[in-house]
XYZ file of C-alpha atoms in Angstrom:
672
model
C 62.962 -5.723 1.668
C 61.626 -3.098 -0.829
C 63.670 -4.475 -3.491
C 62.020 -7.817 -3.346
C 58.147 -6.509 -3.055
C 59.396 -4.393 -6.383
C 60.243 -7.338 -7.896
C 56.952 -8.750 -7.142
C 55.189 -6.292 -8.381
C 56.930 -6.363 -11.730
C 56.331 -10.012 -11.926
C 52.603 -9.678 -11.493
C 52.510 -6.760 -13.748
C 54.196 -8.626 -16.371
C 51.781 -11.583 -15.669
C 48.875 -9.633 -15.847
C 49.769 -7.753 -19.041
C 50.647 -10.990 -20.775
C 47.428 -12.414 -20.086
C 45.212 -9.636 -21.495
C 47.430 -9.302 -24.455
C 47.041 -13.203 -24.885
C 43.422 -12.816 -24.736
C 43.532 -10.066 -27.857
C 45.477 -12.265 -29.597
C 46.484 -16.005 -29.646
C 43.562 -16.974 -27.218
C 40.982 -15.047 -29.819
C 38.672 -16.992 -32.004
C 37.729 -16.550 -35.323
C 35.772 -13.214 -35.985
C 33.255 -14.569 -38.765
C 31.173 -17.724 -39.452
C 31.178 -18.656 -42.943
C 28.617 -20.992 -44.930
C 29.344 -22.044 -49.035
C 26.674 -22.406 -51.472
C 27.122 -25.801 -53.535
C 24.811 -26.030 -56.607
C 24.818 -29.462 -58.084
C 23.445 -28.376 -61.598
C 24.146 -25.010 -63.081
C 21.752 -22.232 -63.989
C 21.499 -18.776 -65.005
C 20.393 -17.449 -61.863
C 20.679 -18.080 -57.968
C 17.779 -17.263 -55.558
C 19.077 -17.164 -52.325
C 16.298 -16.910 -49.463
C 16.368 -14.408 -46.805
C 16.297 -17.132 -44.130
C 19.720 -18.267 -45.298
C 20.982 -14.871 -44.901
C 19.278 -14.505 -41.446
C 20.415 -18.038 -40.223
C 22.959 -16.291 -37.665
C 22.828 -13.135 -35.999
C 24.496 -9.911 -37.011
C 25.137 -8.391 -40.535
C 25.289 -10.562 -43.366
C 28.599 -10.498 -45.886
C 28.102 -11.756 -49.226
C 31.369 -12.933 -51.174
C 31.074 -14.133 -54.880
C 33.791 -15.057 -56.859
C 33.785 -15.883 -60.608
C 35.018 -14.682 -64.148
C 33.565 -11.404 -65.686
C 31.041 -8.898 -64.583
C 29.384 -10.236 -61.370
C 25.536 -8.871 -60.771
C 23.750 -9.274 -57.186
C 20.795 -7.708 -56.050
C 18.128 -7.924 -53.169
C 14.457 -7.165 -53.258
C 11.442 -8.728 -52.261
C 10.899 -12.469 -52.332
C 7.816 -12.246 -54.362
C 8.946 -9.958 -57.005
C 11.878 -11.571 -57.443
C 9.990 -15.049 -57.854
C 7.657 -13.015 -60.415
C 10.720 -12.051 -62.486
C 12.108 -15.538 -62.633
C 8.688 -16.768 -63.415
C 9.776 -17.861 -67.138
C 13.573 -18.706 -66.210
C 15.287 -21.646 -64.555
C 17.388 -20.735 -61.531
C 18.682 -22.516 -58.367
C 16.967 -21.791 -55.147
C 18.762 -21.969 -51.586
C 16.848 -22.450 -48.776
C 17.689 -23.442 -44.986
C 16.414 -27.071 -44.689
C 14.844 -28.338 -41.133
C 18.154 -29.548 -39.985
C 19.719 -26.035 -40.272
C 21.758 -26.734 -43.486
C 21.347 -25.346 -46.736
C 19.484 -27.036 -49.557
C 19.874 -26.040 -53.017
C 17.199 -26.900 -55.465
C 16.825 -26.266 -59.201
C 13.546 -24.655 -60.349
C 12.697 -25.107 -63.958
C 11.543 -22.014 -66.081
C 7.461 -21.518 -65.966
C 7.115 -23.128 -62.291
C 4.882 -20.845 -60.858
C 5.658 -19.981 -57.162
C 3.434 -21.489 -54.262
C 1.183 -18.670 -52.952
C -2.089 -17.844 -51.348
C -3.468 -16.890 -54.682
C -3.683 -13.378 -53.578
C -0.971 -12.052 -56.220
C -1.428 -11.991 -59.694
C 1.822 -12.347 -61.659
C 1.738 -11.463 -65.423
C 2.272 -15.197 -67.138
C 5.413 -15.416 -69.429
C 5.231 -15.684 -73.261
C 3.924 -19.153 -74.168
C 6.482 -21.085 -75.440
C 5.756 -22.521 -79.310
C 3.905 -25.753 -79.552
C 5.589 -28.784 -80.721
C 4.194 -28.541 -84.160
C 5.622 -25.476 -84.387
C 9.289 -26.064 -83.964
C 11.600 -25.523 -86.833
C 12.959 -28.836 -88.918
C 16.210 -29.879 -88.033
C 17.207 -28.359 -91.414
C 16.438 -24.959 -90.030
C 18.161 -25.611 -86.789
C 21.244 -22.796 -86.525
C 24.719 -24.303 -87.355
C 27.097 -25.058 -84.729
C 28.690 -21.626 -83.324
C 25.431 -19.913 -83.763
C 23.159 -18.647 -80.456
C 21.046 -21.950 -79.967
C 18.760 -20.127 -78.178
C 17.888 -16.553 -77.354
C 19.881 -14.574 -74.760
C 18.666 -14.586 -71.199
C 17.327 -11.513 -69.623
C 19.630 -9.606 -67.965
C 18.987 -8.666 -64.489
C 21.010 -5.167 -64.062
C 19.129 -2.097 -64.438
C 15.284 -3.739 -63.395
C 13.359 -1.186 -61.038
C 12.315 -4.308 -58.876
C 15.446 -4.245 -57.007
C 15.604 -2.618 -53.924
C 19.541 -2.066 -54.449
C 22.095 -3.759 -56.333
C 25.820 -4.671 -56.703
C 28.030 -5.226 -59.803
C 32.142 -5.839 -59.485
C 34.480 -7.895 -61.876
C 35.560 -11.373 -60.991
C 35.107 -10.700 -57.267
C 32.119 -9.203 -55.374
C 31.584 -8.142 -51.971
C 28.508 -6.899 -50.512
C 28.824 -6.377 -46.594
C 26.823 -4.958 -43.491
C 23.905 -6.326 -45.098
C 20.742 -6.820 -42.579
C 17.930 -8.160 -44.769
C 14.628 -8.444 -43.473
C 11.753 -11.180 -43.595
C 10.426 -11.257 -47.014
C 13.467 -10.048 -48.601
C 15.810 -12.485 -50.750
C 19.255 -12.143 -52.901
C 19.687 -12.770 -56.500
C 23.202 -13.462 -58.264
C 23.805 -14.000 -62.005
C 26.116 -12.535 -64.513
C 24.183 -11.458 -67.519
C 21.004 -13.863 -67.461
C 22.857 -16.024 -70.131
C 25.755 -17.494 -68.826
C 25.520 -20.113 -65.765
C 25.855 -18.058 -62.396
C 28.789 -18.021 -59.997
C 29.119 -21.302 -58.173
C 32.072 -19.915 -55.777
C 29.091 -17.960 -53.204
C 30.191 -17.567 -49.344
C 27.788 -15.750 -46.753
C 29.344 -14.800 -43.809
C 28.341 -13.577 -40.269
C 30.361 -11.860 -37.540
C 31.320 -13.552 -34.147
C 31.692 -12.023 -30.939
C 35.348 -11.691 -30.202
C 34.760 -9.272 -27.412
C 37.131 -9.943 -24.692
C 35.930 -8.052 -21.732
C 38.645 -9.164 -19.171
C 41.727 -8.090 -21.503
C 40.914 -4.519 -20.507
C 40.983 -4.653 -16.659
C 44.030 -7.272 -16.986
C 45.955 -4.657 -18.853
C 44.836 -2.164 -16.590
C 45.448 -3.974 -13.587
C 49.179 -4.883 -14.960
C 49.649 -1.096 -15.558
C 49.039 -0.391 -12.290
C 51.259 -2.965 -10.712
C 53.731 -1.965 -12.900
C 53.250 1.477 -11.544
C 53.410 0.308 -7.635
C 56.574 -1.777 -8.663
C 58.518 1.257 -9.822
C 57.280 3.557 -6.587
C 58.843 0.494 -4.842
C 61.973 0.633 -6.754
C 62.446 4.228 -6.237
C 61.680 4.230 -2.598
C 64.143 1.073 -2.100
C 66.820 3.229 -3.923
C 66.511 6.244 -1.820
C 66.291 4.115 1.210
C 69.747 2.675 0.434
C 71.403 6.058 -0.354
C 69.805 7.792 2.958
C 71.823 4.752 4.634
C 74.759 6.444 3.159
C 75.703 2.190 2.473
C 78.268 0.625 4.418
C 80.871 2.371 6.598
C 84.807 1.922 6.530
C 86.821 0.861 9.705
C 88.315 4.032 11.533
C 92.058 4.143 12.440
C 93.046 2.997 16.154
C 93.056 5.106 19.471
C 95.527 8.027 19.172
C 97.534 8.704 21.965
C 96.725 11.361 24.671
C 97.488 15.028 24.166
C 98.257 16.996 27.141
C 98.486 20.871 26.846
C 101.972 22.375 26.027
C 103.046 25.227 28.243
C 104.901 27.780 25.711
C 106.091 29.957 28.207
C 108.517 27.404 29.371
C 110.196 26.492 25.793
C 113.172 28.401 24.698
C 112.352 31.980 22.743
C 113.481 30.225 19.276
C 110.573 27.254 19.581
C 107.971 30.041 20.794
C 108.873 32.378 18.030
C 108.398 29.521 15.553
C 105.043 28.255 16.842
C 104.107 31.838 16.877
C 105.019 32.346 12.901
C 102.855 29.172 12.331
C 100.139 30.067 14.054
C 99.834 33.673 11.990
C 100.347 31.502 8.794
C 97.390 29.501 8.907
C 95.411 32.457 10.446
C 96.262 34.073 7.157
C 95.274 31.368 4.758
C 91.558 32.505 5.229
C 90.665 35.697 6.813
C 88.264 35.423 9.918
C 89.211 31.773 10.228
C 91.900 30.547 12.725
C 94.455 28.003 11.854
C 92.942 25.787 14.466
C 89.669 25.968 12.534
C 91.277 25.220 9.345
C 93.255 22.184 10.733
C 89.935 20.815 12.273
C 88.274 21.258 8.868
C 91.009 19.735 7.050
C 90.683 16.545 9.464
C 86.846 16.341 9.033
C 86.028 17.717 12.306
C 82.339 18.169 12.386
C 82.814 21.060 14.574
C 84.088 23.160 11.542
C 81.106 23.385 9.794
C 79.619 24.529 13.227
C 82.115 26.900 13.619
C 81.572 27.940 9.719
C 77.876 27.984 10.038
C 77.948 31.994 10.331
C 79.588 32.458 6.941
C 77.327 29.948 5.650
C 73.856 30.648 6.567
C 72.600 27.345 4.343
C 74.669 24.528 5.432
C 72.294 22.362 3.336
C 72.967 23.886 0.063
C 75.697 21.599 -1.379
C 73.568 18.626 -0.286
C 70.726 19.664 -2.305
C 72.842 20.571 -5.162
C 74.369 16.848 -5.335
C 70.664 15.525 -4.898
C 69.073 17.354 -7.624
C 70.449 15.076 -10.272
C 69.191 12.131 -8.313
C 65.605 13.454 -8.321
C 65.727 14.234 -11.969
C 67.104 10.821 -12.720
C 64.138 9.388 -10.559
C 61.448 11.230 -12.647
C 62.893 9.901 -15.961
C 62.677 6.573 -14.719
C 58.696 6.895 -14.089
C 58.124 8.550 -17.548
C 58.194 5.404 -19.480
C 56.378 3.580 -16.956
C 53.391 6.062 -17.441
C 54.266 6.443 -21.187
C 53.642 2.438 -21.333
C 50.409 2.604 -19.102
C 48.810 5.000 -21.504
C 49.429 2.963 -24.399
C 48.232 -0.369 -23.027
C 45.001 2.074 -22.152
C 44.695 3.450 -25.399
C 45.155 0.509 -27.579
C 42.347 -1.418 -25.653
C 38.842 -1.356 -27.932
C 35.615 -1.095 -26.374
C 35.687 -5.094 -26.901
C 38.342 -5.261 -24.257
C 36.143 -3.893 -21.500
C 32.665 -5.140 -19.609
C 29.727 -3.437 -21.121
C 27.721 -2.466 -18.482
C 23.980 -1.603 -18.911
C 23.871 -2.611 -22.406
C 21.358 -5.039 -23.976
C 22.061 -7.736 -26.731
C 21.740 -5.596 -30.267
C 18.871 -7.242 -32.154
C 20.368 -8.983 -35.187
C 18.261 -7.574 -37.756
C 16.140 -4.417 -38.215
C 12.834 -4.455 -36.794
C 9.691 -2.034 -38.056
C 8.919 0.916 -35.975
C 5.661 0.754 -37.201
C 3.124 -2.474 -37.585
C 0.776 -2.148 -40.468
C -2.585 -3.749 -40.646
C -2.574 -7.572 -41.282
C -4.170 -7.142 -44.654
C -2.504 -4.044 -45.859
C -0.427 -5.080 -49.051
C 3.291 -4.009 -49.590
C 4.106 -0.635 -50.911
C 5.154 -1.186 -54.592
C 8.582 0.569 -54.279
C 10.184 1.896 -50.951
C 11.335 5.638 -50.589
C 14.751 5.082 -51.553
C 13.875 2.430 -54.438
C 11.577 5.498 -55.459
C 13.936 8.252 -55.458
C 16.611 5.983 -57.276
C 13.989 5.265 -60.286
C 13.152 8.966 -60.554
C 16.769 9.835 -60.883
C 17.254 6.795 -63.602
C 14.180 8.419 -65.534
C 15.752 11.958 -65.205
C 19.283 10.932 -66.577
C 17.288 8.959 -69.533
C 15.350 11.669 -70.376
C 17.817 13.913 -70.613
C 19.838 11.793 -73.131
C 16.963 11.170 -75.140
C 16.291 15.113 -75.397
C 19.883 15.795 -75.965
C 20.055 13.395 -78.992
C 16.059 13.678 -79.662
C 16.127 9.994 -79.525
C 12.428 9.334 -79.039
C 12.707 5.412 -78.946
C 15.002 6.040 -76.178
C 12.576 8.316 -74.335
C 9.774 5.518 -74.841
C 11.885 3.547 -72.588
C 10.771 5.885 -69.749
C 7.791 7.547 -70.866
C 4.287 6.325 -71.830
C 0.777 7.698 -72.430
C 0.133 11.528 -72.589
C 3.824 12.235 -71.620
C 5.380 10.340 -74.227
C 2.959 11.651 -77.044
C 3.649 15.341 -76.067
C 7.780 14.506 -76.120
C 7.187 13.200 -79.691
C 5.476 16.493 -80.974
C 8.264 18.307 -79.054
C 10.935 16.222 -81.460
C 9.595 16.925 -84.369
C 9.224 20.517 -83.500
C 13.285 20.950 -82.424
C 13.924 19.115 -85.659
C 12.448 21.343 -87.951
C 13.060 24.522 -86.063
C 16.348 23.816 -84.050
C 16.053 26.954 -82.340
C 13.276 25.682 -80.387
C 14.374 25.345 -76.353
C 14.527 21.798 -75.478
C 12.307 20.276 -72.274
C 12.925 21.377 -69.093
C 14.876 18.622 -67.070
C 13.216 16.465 -64.704
C 14.214 17.940 -61.076
C 15.385 14.994 -58.548
C 17.109 17.147 -55.850
C 14.631 17.035 -53.300
C 11.911 14.760 -53.643
C 8.753 15.751 -51.088
C 5.960 13.035 -51.549
C 6.413 9.373 -52.430
C 2.834 7.800 -52.590
C 3.187 4.303 -54.050
C 0.777 2.138 -54.225
C 0.156 -0.836 -51.831
C -0.048 -3.932 -54.053
C 1.569 -6.924 -54.744
C -0.014 -7.386 -58.554
C 0.897 -5.690 -61.606
C 0.501 -2.956 -62.853
C 1.698 -0.597 -60.406
C 1.695 3.047 -59.976
C 3.688 5.384 -57.966
C 3.051 9.087 -57.353
C 6.015 11.471 -56.655
C 6.656 15.276 -55.861
C 9.860 16.634 -56.993
C 11.682 20.016 -56.902
C 14.974 21.760 -57.456
C 16.800 22.642 -54.277
C 19.212 24.853 -56.191
C 16.870 26.670 -58.813
C 13.601 28.480 -57.521
C 12.610 29.454 -60.742
C 11.947 25.544 -61.688
C 8.491 24.731 -60.388
C 7.741 21.223 -58.592
C 6.827 18.641 -60.604
C 4.315 16.032 -60.084
C 4.065 12.690 -61.941
C 3.057 9.201 -61.912
C 4.949 6.066 -62.928
C 3.187 3.138 -63.963
C 5.141 -0.414 -63.942
C 3.045 -3.071 -66.497
C 4.834 -6.202 -65.432
C 7.687 -7.626 -63.323
C 10.213 -7.320 -66.248
C 9.245 -3.844 -67.167
C 10.338 -0.502 -65.658
C 8.493 2.139 -64.569
C 7.215 4.466 -67.156
C 6.113 7.940 -66.824
C 2.263 8.431 -67.988
C 1.250 11.912 -66.490
C 3.422 14.974 -65.660
C 2.520 18.295 -64.347
C 4.387 21.595 -63.188
C 2.705 22.248 -59.407
C 1.200 25.968 -59.164
C 2.720 28.025 -56.702
C -0.507 28.611 -54.814
C -1.654 24.996 -54.599
C -1.700 23.035 -51.349
C -0.618 19.446 -51.768
C -3.207 17.087 -49.679
C -2.018 15.034 -46.606
C -0.953 11.263 -47.929
C 0.194 8.422 -46.508
C 3.763 7.729 -45.608
C 5.561 6.042 -48.359
C 6.383 2.631 -46.030
C 2.378 2.205 -46.093
C 1.240 2.859 -49.344
C -2.015 3.639 -50.559
C -4.446 2.390 -53.194
C -5.886 3.062 -56.510
C -9.236 4.647 -56.515
C -11.845 2.976 -58.998
C -12.958 5.210 -62.248
C -16.948 4.500 -60.747
C -16.006 5.220 -57.234
C -19.029 6.736 -55.230
C -16.940 7.875 -52.247
C -15.593 10.794 -53.865
C -17.373 14.351 -54.524
C -17.212 13.047 -58.284
C -16.113 9.775 -59.721
C -12.556 9.965 -61.441
C -13.935 8.842 -64.474
C -15.934 11.742 -65.015
C -13.802 14.264 -63.871
C -12.039 15.202 -67.076
C -15.486 15.458 -68.761
C -17.061 17.620 -66.023
C -13.988 20.241 -66.105
C -14.150 20.217 -69.945
C -17.840 21.546 -69.395
C -16.746 24.209 -67.119
C -13.970 25.303 -69.905
C -16.709 25.370 -72.415
C -19.322 26.802 -70.591
C -17.888 28.899 -67.819
C -20.214 30.190 -65.107
C -23.026 28.528 -66.960
C -22.028 24.867 -66.403
C -23.771 23.210 -63.347
C -20.085 22.183 -62.168
C -18.662 25.372 -61.729
C -18.873 25.930 -58.481
C -17.390 22.599 -57.703
C -14.097 23.852 -58.686
C -11.578 26.079 -56.970
C -10.168 29.508 -58.000
C -7.191 27.986 -59.636
C -9.410 25.756 -61.886
C -11.598 28.371 -62.858
C -8.372 30.462 -63.549
C -7.102 28.212 -65.761
C -10.684 27.489 -67.640
C -10.710 31.056 -68.144
C -7.176 31.222 -69.681
C -8.235 28.480 -72.313
C -11.294 30.520 -73.185
C -9.388 33.620 -73.584
C -6.861 31.565 -75.654
C -9.844 30.879 -78.053
C -11.245 34.512 -78.076
C -7.392 35.529 -79.315
C -7.935 33.340 -82.203
C -11.208 34.564 -83.251
C -9.527 38.215 -82.550
C -6.671 37.216 -84.861
C -8.792 36.094 -87.807
C -10.967 39.497 -87.480
C -7.887 41.605 -87.376
C -6.460 39.967 -90.587
C -9.998 40.521 -92.205
C -10.802 36.708 -92.409
C -13.901 37.166 -90.190
C -16.138 36.660 -92.884
C -14.363 34.170 -95.116
C -13.566 31.857 -92.205
C -15.190 30.018 -89.363
C -13.319 28.520 -85.980
C -14.592 25.765 -83.719
C -13.459 24.721 -80.459
C -14.067 21.567 -78.346
C -12.092 20.016 -75.415
C -12.862 16.358 -74.487
C -11.049 13.708 -72.182
C -7.858 12.163 -73.812
C -8.038 8.309 -74.362
C -5.602 7.686 -71.443
C -7.520 6.413 -68.097
C -7.239 8.486 -64.929
C -5.006 7.787 -62.306
C -6.543 8.291 -58.920
C -4.686 7.525 -55.472
C -6.372 8.183 -52.318
C -5.307 10.707 -49.606
C -5.602 10.494 -45.852
C -8.989 12.612 -45.918
C -10.504 9.806 -47.807
C -10.272 12.196 -50.927
C -7.852 11.342 -53.738
C -5.131 12.622 -56.169
C -6.509 12.354 -59.735
C -4.601 12.870 -62.689
C -6.234 13.268 -65.887
C -5.567 14.408 -69.833
C -7.618 16.497 -71.766
C -7.364 17.423 -75.689
C -8.126 20.623 -76.542
C -9.096 21.142 -80.321
C -8.958 24.274 -82.219
C -10.225 23.940 -86.300
C -10.027 26.959 -88.358
C -12.168 26.200 -91.782
C -12.792 28.587 -95.115
C -16.686 29.494 -95.585
C -16.197 30.054 -98.903
C -14.921 27.754 -101.693
C -12.839 30.447 -103.048
C -11.062 31.067 -99.648
C -8.106 29.649 -98.516
C -6.531 29.667 -94.603
C -2.960 30.656 -94.786
C -0.257 30.212 -91.910
C 1.235 33.320 -90.523
C 4.641 34.077 -90.009
C 3.990 34.339 -86.099
C 3.180 30.371 -86.306
C 6.017 28.740 -87.306
C 5.128 25.686 -85.370
C 2.128 25.122 -87.631
C 4.138 25.240 -90.632
C 6.869 22.983 -89.260
C 4.378 20.460 -88.334
C 2.377 20.685 -91.438
C 4.809 21.233 -94.176
C 2.812 23.780 -96.142
C 1.760 27.574 -95.745
C -1.976 27.338 -96.789
C -5.029 25.005 -96.967
C -7.975 25.363 -99.016
C -9.959 23.263 -96.233
C -8.369 24.862 -92.961
C -6.216 23.384 -90.417
C -6.968 21.633 -87.215
C -4.565 21.961 -83.871
C -4.541 19.964 -81.057
C -3.419 20.735 -77.486
C -2.804 18.449 -74.539
C -3.397 19.416 -71.047
C -2.209 17.269 -68.091
C -3.864 18.096 -65.065
C -3.845 17.169 -61.218
C -6.857 17.756 -58.791
C -7.324 17.394 -55.182
C -11.059 15.635 -55.013
C -12.559 15.761 -51.485
C -14.707 12.869 -50.494
C -18.394 12.668 -50.798
C -20.243 14.981 -48.654
C -17.260 17.372 -48.109
C -18.180 20.938 -48.398
C -14.666 21.421 -49.941
C -13.934 22.337 -53.470
C -12.077 20.151 -55.983
C -8.560 21.949 -56.174
C -6.151 22.078 -59.075
C -2.817 21.535 -58.030
C -0.910 20.890 -61.092
C -0.976 21.536 -65.015
C 0.916 21.020 -68.210
C -0.114 22.208 -71.954
C 1.821 20.754 -74.511
C 1.157 21.172 -78.397
C -0.005 18.195 -79.631
C -0.361 18.330 -83.298
C -1.100 20.767 -86.483
C -2.978 19.002 -89.122
C -3.944 19.850 -92.669
C -7.730 19.140 -92.869
C -8.540 16.865 -95.953
């Protein structure tokens, strides 16, 4: 009966394990849900609305097939519409019935909005009267139109992908308000083989329990089988039929036998007893006949009568254990092969199909100009471009990432390095540790971002504060102001990067001094020192900078005196705000970070018609920039100061604090 139950257990185990495996194989449905995008009319770009990607729960996977370099990027929908304002593109949306709808948007079609955003209008198309005559039309084979705008490298994208022939972007979870753009180079028609897929729930919570139950039944069957084998062996199997009854025996009276027979019997008994010392012939005969009593009689000689039995049983037990090892191995293999999807998930909620915001911004809050990751990527690209431009002294390349005072200073540096090769190149822009990302919260252009970055490996490199501005959707961010942060300066508390901040108007009355007057006020402190009425408004670091500028002026006067030119020459100094507008961004304490630029002008002119101003050998920079060694009318030297101040709110008792400063030689000119 034990064999029957063992077989039943084996059959049940096989059925349960097969059912569990079948759920993970032949009965499992597709793992993804796919939808294709079909465009009837080709266009250089495809703009896929974020609702298309969020049509089904789960992370999205984009598959694009084509020929050549395929480009895809995602960004804020409003930014992409602004970037595509002067281009034709196919827009993919979700219809009311849930099907995908593809609409061709011609170039120049403004996106529908509430009027809150102001996108710069694209360049006007020439009027019909200005169209060249047919004779002037380019010949066949020439470019019939200007090449389109390549989307690669734009600072608008939150992230981008580029692959050849086949592009796969997986594990995307685009939030609301974000869309996807697909193209080649902006000139050729965009790829038309576009597939979006979402993962389906392929969990089989019963597969694991079924296989585990099958493994348990297999183990039970093995136990029953071993018990059945053991029971059969203990029963010694079927017994043979014994011999018939022997005739009754009677004792023999040896005394009545003849003397010869008695002697033979005595000799036989002695021989039998000699077979084993201590054992009589009768005992030997009993042992040979299988008499159980012989074992009892020999019990004194063999104190462990079951020894031989145990020695025979050990190999049997070993084989039983060897039979159990494969069963346990199969059980462990089945258990380890079950993924979490094969077991019931108790106490876990359904995961959200898309990321949700952890902090809710005000209803009227505009989106930040860039995300933190986007700002770090842009800064890295700016640093790489400037490093390449500095290595080749290519001012045109530097101009793709610099503007305003920063570009003017770089122009002079390249001129000096060209004339004086031993001049050290500018320090590289550190990008290892971006501590502060403060973007402007706006949906208009131009847009401004303030960054504080420092080197993580070199403590000798001071942190750098800079501002970047993007003039329109088609332009990249350019650095306008850049200065090294003082070791004693304290950066104020600012809003988080996901929230952003606002620009302060130049004439704002909510600060202790309007941003538009800050540069002029500090210039007065430099010129007048403690006599300036605004001297007490600035902190010690600001006053030290003003004093160092006055000391450098006095050094020029002293140099002329030491050379005996004090009576034949005169000096004039003046520091004025630069032509660039200040950049002001609010802080959390209702103050602002204000970046300004000042031009410090130093003039040396002769006081006698017969006198000339000669440049000393100790001033090779002036010789390199002017190309002369003396002038009858004198020289004018200009220095540029890029300054970052922390300005408190109106009514605050705090002083205006200087955070960062950068001084560059701007020009040396001969007075004519």
